[in-house]
């Protein structure tokens, strides 16, 4: 098994397994127990489970996995998640045997209690930052989501982005509508299309790649959002207004 493994679940989810130096793994957002139990049968040892937010496609497998490991389930303070052993809050540092310390970041926007986990090498962003996109705003404001994305964009450029959905190719169509010319994205797309053709995940991405290609991380640069200007008929003045308009456009982009 490689250090990072994406177990496919449902239509387009990934359950990430991250193996530490002692051979046991952290499992992130097991929405379905089936793929994880399959991996356990093939030798996966679970040291801990990380939950990013309460949506069922991220927590649905928790109860069925309970008997398969002795470690803890970490997750945000949230009544809608049964089975959390250790509340993980913004600024917490988690010490998991066999791993570097994990930092917990509050990243509200997709949901109000969404958190992310990073050891600086890897970021588990749940449904906040996707490759070439970001999560829908089910409970948070554009302001909150923009601040959350800003926090993630501050991580080192080579931090591996492990998000929970295979949305990259459809996100790329929107990114191309927003920013028609972006050679970095063209190179990324070539790589991703090859991976998908062979049935491999488009992920993980990297923070530096996302800063160069993901329109939701590029609201600082109005010149990179020419498609937005064309769509609206004007360029919004502030980056928050640009982000808000981008997110609203994406919500009904087909
Ligand atoms: Zn979600």
CSV table of C-alpha atoms and ligand atoms in Angstrom, one decimal:
chain,number,residue,atom,x,y,z
A,1,UNK,CA,0.0,0.0,0.0
A,2,UNK,CA,1.2,3.5,-0.8
A,3,UNK,CA,1.4,6.2,1.9
A,4,UNK,CA,-1.8,7.9,0.5
A,5,UNK,CA,-4.6,5.8,-0.9
A,6,UNK,CA,-7.9,7.1,-2.1
A,7,UNK,CA,-10.7,4.4,-1.7
A,8,UNK,CA,-13.5,5.2,-4.1
A,9,UNK,CA,-17.0,5.3,-2.5
A,10,UNK,CA,-20.5,6.0,-3.8
A,11,UNK,CA,-20.6,7.9,-7.1
A,12,UNK,CA,-17.6,10.1,-6.7
A,13,UNK,CA,-16.3,10.2,-3.1
A,14,UNK,CA,-12.9,9.2,-1.9
A,15,UNK,CA,-12.1,7.9,1.5
A,16,UNK,CA,-8.5,8.7,2.2
A,17,UNK,CA,-6.2,6.3,4.0
A,18,UNK,CA,-2.9,7.8,5.1
A,19,UNK,CA,-0.2,5.4,6.4
A,20,UNK,CA,2.2,6.4,9.1
A,21,UNK,CA,5.7,5.3,9.9
A,22,UNK,CA,4.5,2.5,12.2
A,23,UNK,CA,2.3,1.0,9.5
A,24,UNK,CA,-1.1,1.9,10.8
A,25,UNK,CA,-3.3,4.4,8.9
A,26,UNK,CA,-5.5,7.4,9.5
A,27,UNK,CA,-8.8,7.1,7.6
A,28,UNK,CA,-10.6,10.3,6.6
A,29,UNK,CA,-14.4,10.7,6.2
A,30,UNK,CA,-15.5,7.1,5.9
A,31,UNK,CA,-19.0,7.7,4.4
A,32,UNK,CA,-19.3,4.1,3.6
A,33,UNK,CA,-17.8,1.3,5.7
A,34,UNK,CA,-17.6,-1.2,2.7
A,35,UNK,CA,-14.5,0.0,1.0
A,36,UNK,CA,-12.7,0.5,4.3
A,37,UNK,CA,-13.6,-3.0,5.5
A,38,UNK,CA,-12.3,-4.3,2.2
A,39,UNK,CA,-9.0,-2.5,2.8
A,40,UNK,CA,-8.9,-3.8,6.4
A,41,UNK,CA,-9.3,-7.4,5.1
A,42,UNK,CA,-6.3,-6.6,2.9
A,43,UNK,CA,-4.2,-5.5,5.8
A,44,UNK,CA,-5.1,-1.9,6.5
A,45,UNK,CA,-4.7,-1.1,10.2
A,46,UNK,CA,-6.7,1.9,11.4
A,47,UNK,CA,-5.0,4.1,14.0
A,48,UNK,CA,-7.5,6.9,14.0
A,49,UNK,CA,-10.4,8.3,12.0
A,50,UNK,CA,-10.7,12.0,11.0
A,51,UNK,CA,-14.1,13.5,10.3
A,52,UNK,CA,-14.3,16.9,8.5
A,53,UNK,CA,-18.0,17.6,8.6
A,54,UNK,CA,-21.4,16.1,9.3
A,55,UNK,CA,-22.7,15.1,5.9
A,56,UNK,CA,-23.7,11.5,5.6
A,57,UNK,CA,-21.3,10.7,2.8
A,58,UNK,CA,-18.5,11.5,5.2
A,59,UNK,CA,-19.7,9.8,8.4
A,60,UNK,CA,-22.1,7.0,7.3
A,61,UNK,CA,-19.5,4.2,7.8
A,62,UNK,CA,-18.5,5.2,11.3
A,63,UNK,CA,-20.7,2.9,13.4
A,64,UNK,CA,-19.8,-0.2,11.2
A,65,UNK,CA,-16.1,0.5,11.6
A,66,UNK,CA,-16.3,0.9,15.4
A,67,UNK,CA,-15.2,-2.6,16.1
A,68,UNK,CA,-12.3,-2.7,13.7
A,69,UNK,CA,-9.8,-0.5,15.6
A,70,UNK,CA,-8.9,0.7,19.0
A,71,UNK,CA,-8.0,4.3,18.3
A,72,UNK,CA,-10.1,7.4,18.4
A,73,UNK,CA,-12.6,9.1,16.0
A,74,UNK,CA,-11.7,12.8,15.8
A,75,UNK,CA,-14.2,15.4,14.5
A,76,UNK,CA,-15.7,18.8,15.0
A,77,UNK,CA,-18.0,19.8,17.9
A,78,UNK,CA,-21.2,19.0,16.1
A,79,UNK,CA,-24.4,17.4,17.5
A,80,UNK,CA,-25.1,16.0,14.0
A,81,UNK,CA,-22.1,13.6,14.2
A,82,UNK,CA,-22.7,10.5,16.4
A,83,UNK,CA,-19.6,8.6,17.5
A,84,UNK,CA,-17.0,11.3,17.9
A,85,UNK,CA,-14.5,10.3,20.6
A,86,UNK,CA,-12.3,13.5,20.5
A,87,UNK,CA,-13.5,16.9,19.6
A,88,UNK,CA,-11.0,18.6,17.2
A,89,UNK,CA,-11.2,22.4,17.3
A,90,UNK,CA,-9.4,25.2,15.5
A,91,UNK,CA,-5.8,25.4,16.6
A,92,UNK,CA,-5.7,21.9,18.1
A,93,UNK,CA,-2.6,19.8,17.5
A,94,UNK,CA,-3.3,16.1,17.3
A,95,UNK,CA,-0.6,13.6,18.1
A,96,UNK,CA,-1.3,10.3,16.4
A,97,UNK,CA,1.3,7.6,16.8
A,98,UNK,CA,3.4,7.2,13.7
A,99,UNK,CA,2.5,10.6,12.3
A,100,UNK,CA,3.8,14.2,12.4
A,101,UNK,CA,1.5,16.4,14.5
A,102,UNK,CA,-1.7,17.3,12.7
A,103,UNK,CA,-3.1,20.8,12.9
A,104,UNK,CA,-6.8,21.4,13.0
A,105,UNK,CA,-8.2,24.4,11.0
A,106,UNK,CA,-11.8,25.7,11.3
A,107,UNK,CA,-12.9,26.1,7.7
A,108,UNK,CA,-16.6,27.1,7.8
A,109,UNK,CA,-18.5,27.7,4.6
A,110,UNK,CA,-19.7,24.4,3.2
A,111,UNK,CA,-21.1,23.7,6.7
A,112,UNK,CA,-20.8,25.8,9.8
A,113,UNK,CA,-18.7,23.3,11.8
A,114,UNK,CA,-16.4,22.1,8.9
A,115,UNK,CA,-12.8,21.5,9.9
A,116,UNK,CA,-9.6,20.5,8.0
A,117,UNK,CA,-6.6,18.6,9.1
A,118,UNK,CA,-3.0,19.1,8.0
A,119,UNK,CA,0.5,17.9,8.9
A,120,UNK,CA,1.9,20.4,6.4
A,121,UNK,CA,2.7,17.6,3.9
A,122,UNK,CA,-0.9,16.6,3.4
A,123,UNK,CA,-4.2,18.5,3.7
A,124,UNK,CA,-7.5,16.8,4.3
A,125,UNK,CA,-9.9,19.5,3.2
A,126,UNK,CA,-13.2,17.6,3.1
A,127,UNK,CA,-15.7,19.6,1.0
A,128,UNK,CA,-14.0,23.0,1.4
A,129,UNK,CA,-11.3,23.2,-1.2
A,130,UNK,CA,-11.6,20.9,-4.2
A,131,UNK,CA,-9.1,20.7,-7.1
A,132,UNK,CA,-10.1,23.5,-9.4
A,133,UNK,CA,-13.2,24.3,-7.2
A,134,UNK,CA,-14.6,24.7,-3.8
A,135,UNK,CA,-17.6,23.4,-1.8
A,136,UNK,CA,-21.1,24.7,-2.1
A,137,UNK,CA,-22.2,27.1,0.6
A,138,UNK,CA,-24.9,25.1,2.4
A,139,UNK,CA,-24.6,26.8,5.8
A,140,UNK,CA,-21.9,29.5,5.6
A,141,UNK,CA,-21.5,32.8,4.0
A,142,UNK,CA,-19.3,33.7,1.1
A,143,UNK,CA,-17.2,35.7,3.6
A,144,UNK,CA,-16.6,32.6,5.8
A,145,UNK,CA,-15.8,30.4,2.8
A,146,UNK,CA,-13.3,33.0,1.4
A,147,UNK,CA,-11.6,33.3,4.8
A,148,UNK,CA,-11.5,29.4,5.0
A,149,UNK,CA,-9.9,29.1,1.5
A,150,UNK,CA,-7.4,31.9,2.4
A,151,UNK,CA,-6.3,29.8,5.4
A,152,UNK,CA,-5.8,26.7,3.2
A,153,UNK,CA,-3.9,28.8,0.6
A,154,UNK,CA,-1.4,29.8,3.2
A,155,UNK,CA,-0.1,26.2,3.5
A,156,UNK,CA,3.1,25.4,1.7
A,157,UNK,CA,2.8,25.1,-2.1
A,158,UNK,CA,3.8,21.5,-2.1
A,159,UNK,CA,1.2,20.4,0.5
A,160,UNK,CA,-0.8,17.6,-1.1
A,161,UNK,CA,-4.5,18.4,-1.4
A,162,UNK,CA,-6.7,15.5,-0.5
A,163,UNK,CA,-10.3,16.5,-0.9
A,164,UNK,CA,-13.3,14.2,-0.9
A,165,UNK,CA,-14.8,14.3,-4.3
A,166,UNK,CA,-13.7,13.5,-7.9
A,167,UNK,CA,-15.0,16.8,-9.3
A,168,UNK,CA,-11.8,17.9,-11.0
A,169,UNK,CA,-12.7,17.5,-14.7
A,170,UNK,CA,-16.1,19.1,-14.3
A,171,UNK,CA,-14.6,21.9,-12.2
A,172,UNK,CA,-12.0,22.4,-15.0
A,173,UNK,CA,-14.9,23.3,-17.4
A,174,UNK,CA,-15.9,26.1,-15.1
A,175,UNK,CA,-12.3,27.2,-14.5
A,176,UNK,CA,-11.9,27.5,-18.3
A,177,UNK,CA,-15.0,29.6,-18.5
A,178,UNK,CA,-13.7,31.9,-15.8
A,179,UNK,CA,-10.1,32.1,-17.1
A,180,UNK,CA,-10.0,31.0,-20.7
A,181,UNK,CA,-6.2,31.2,-20.9
A,182,UNK,CA,-4.1,29.5,-18.2
A,183,UNK,CA,-1.2,27.4,-19.4
A,184,UNK,CA,-0.7,25.9,-15.9
A,185,UNK,CA,-4.2,24.6,-16.0
A,186,UNK,CA,-3.7,23.2,-19.5
A,187,UNK,CA,-0.7,21.2,-18.2
A,188,UNK,CA,-2.7,20.1,-15.2
A,189,UNK,CA,-5.6,19.0,-17.3
A,190,UNK,CA,-3.4,16.9,-19.6
A,191,UNK,CA,-2.1,15.0,-16.6
A,192,UNK,CA,-5.6,14.6,-15.0
A,193,UNK,CA,-7.2,13.4,-18.2
A,194,UNK,CA,-4.5,10.7,-18.5
A,195,UNK,CA,-5.0,9.7,-15.0
A,196,UNK,CA,-8.8,9.5,-15.4
A,197,UNK,CA,-8.5,7.6,-18.6
A,198,UNK,CA,-6.6,4.9,-16.7
A,199,UNK,CA,-9.2,4.9,-13.9
A,200,UNK,CA,-6.9,6.6,-11.4
A,201,UNK,CA,-8.0,9.5,-9.2
A,202,UNK,CA,-7.2,13.1,-10.3
A,203,UNK,CA,-6.1,13.7,-6.7
A,204,UNK,CA,-4.2,14.6,-4.7
A,205,UNK,CA,-3.5,18.0,-6.1
A,206,UNK,CA,-1.1,20.5,-4.5
A,207,UNK,CA,-1.7,23.9,-2.9
A,208,UNK,CA,0.7,25.6,-5.3
A,209,UNK,CA,-1.1,24.1,-8.3
A,210,UNK,CA,-4.5,25.2,-7.0
A,211,UNK,CA,-3.2,28.8,-6.4
A,212,UNK,CA,-2.1,28.9,-10.1
A,213,UNK,CA,-5.3,27.2,-11.5
A,214,UNK,CA,-8.3,27.3,-9.2
A,215,UNK,CA,-10.5,30.4,-9.9
A,216,UNK,CA,-11.7,30.4,-6.3
A,217,UNK,CA,-8.2,31.0,-5.1
A,218,UNK,CA,-7.5,33.7,-7.7
A,219,UNK,CA,-10.0,36.4,-6.7
A,220,UNK,CA,-7.0,38.6,-5.9
A,221,UNK,CA,-6.3,38.9,-9.6
A,222,UNK,CA,-9.2,40.3,-11.5
A,223,UNK,CA,-7.2,40.1,-14.7
A,224,UNK,CA,-7.4,36.3,-14.3
A,225,UNK,CA,-11.2,36.4,-14.2
A,226,UNK,CA,-12.0,37.8,-17.6
A,227,UNK,CA,-14.8,35.2,-18.0
A,228,UNK,CA,-16.5,36.5,-14.9
A,229,UNK,CA,-16.4,40.1,-16.3
A,230,UNK,CA,-18.0,38.9,-19.5
A,231,UNK,CA,-20.6,36.8,-17.6
A,232,UNK,CA,-21.7,39.7,-15.4
A,233,UNK,CA,-21.0,42.6,-17.7
A,234,UNK,CA,-18.7,44.2,-15.2
A,235,UNK,CA,-15.9,43.2,-12.8
A,236,UNK,CA,-16.9,43.4,-9.1
A,237,UNK,CA,-14.8,45.8,-7.1
A,238,UNK,CA,-13.8,43.7,-4.1
A,239,UNK,CA,-12.4,40.2,-3.9
A,240,UNK,CA,-15.3,39.2,-1.7
A,241,UNK,CA,-17.7,40.4,-4.3
A,242,UNK,CA,-15.7,38.5,-7.0
A,243,UNK,CA,-15.8,35.4,-4.9
A,244,UNK,CA,-19.5,35.7,-4.2
A,245,UNK,CA,-20.2,36.2,-7.9
A,246,UNK,CA,-18.0,33.2,-8.8
A,247,UNK,CA,-19.7,30.9,-6.3
A,248,UNK,CA,-23.2,32.0,-7.5
A,249,UNK,CA,-22.2,31.5,-11.1
A,250,UNK,CA,-20.8,28.0,-10.4
A,251,UNK,CA,-24.0,27.0,-8.6
A,252,UNK,CA,-25.9,27.2,-11.8
A,253,UNK,CA,-23.1,26.4,-14.3
A,254,UNK,CA,-23.8,23.5,-16.5
B,1,LIG,ZN1,-20.4,17.9,2.4
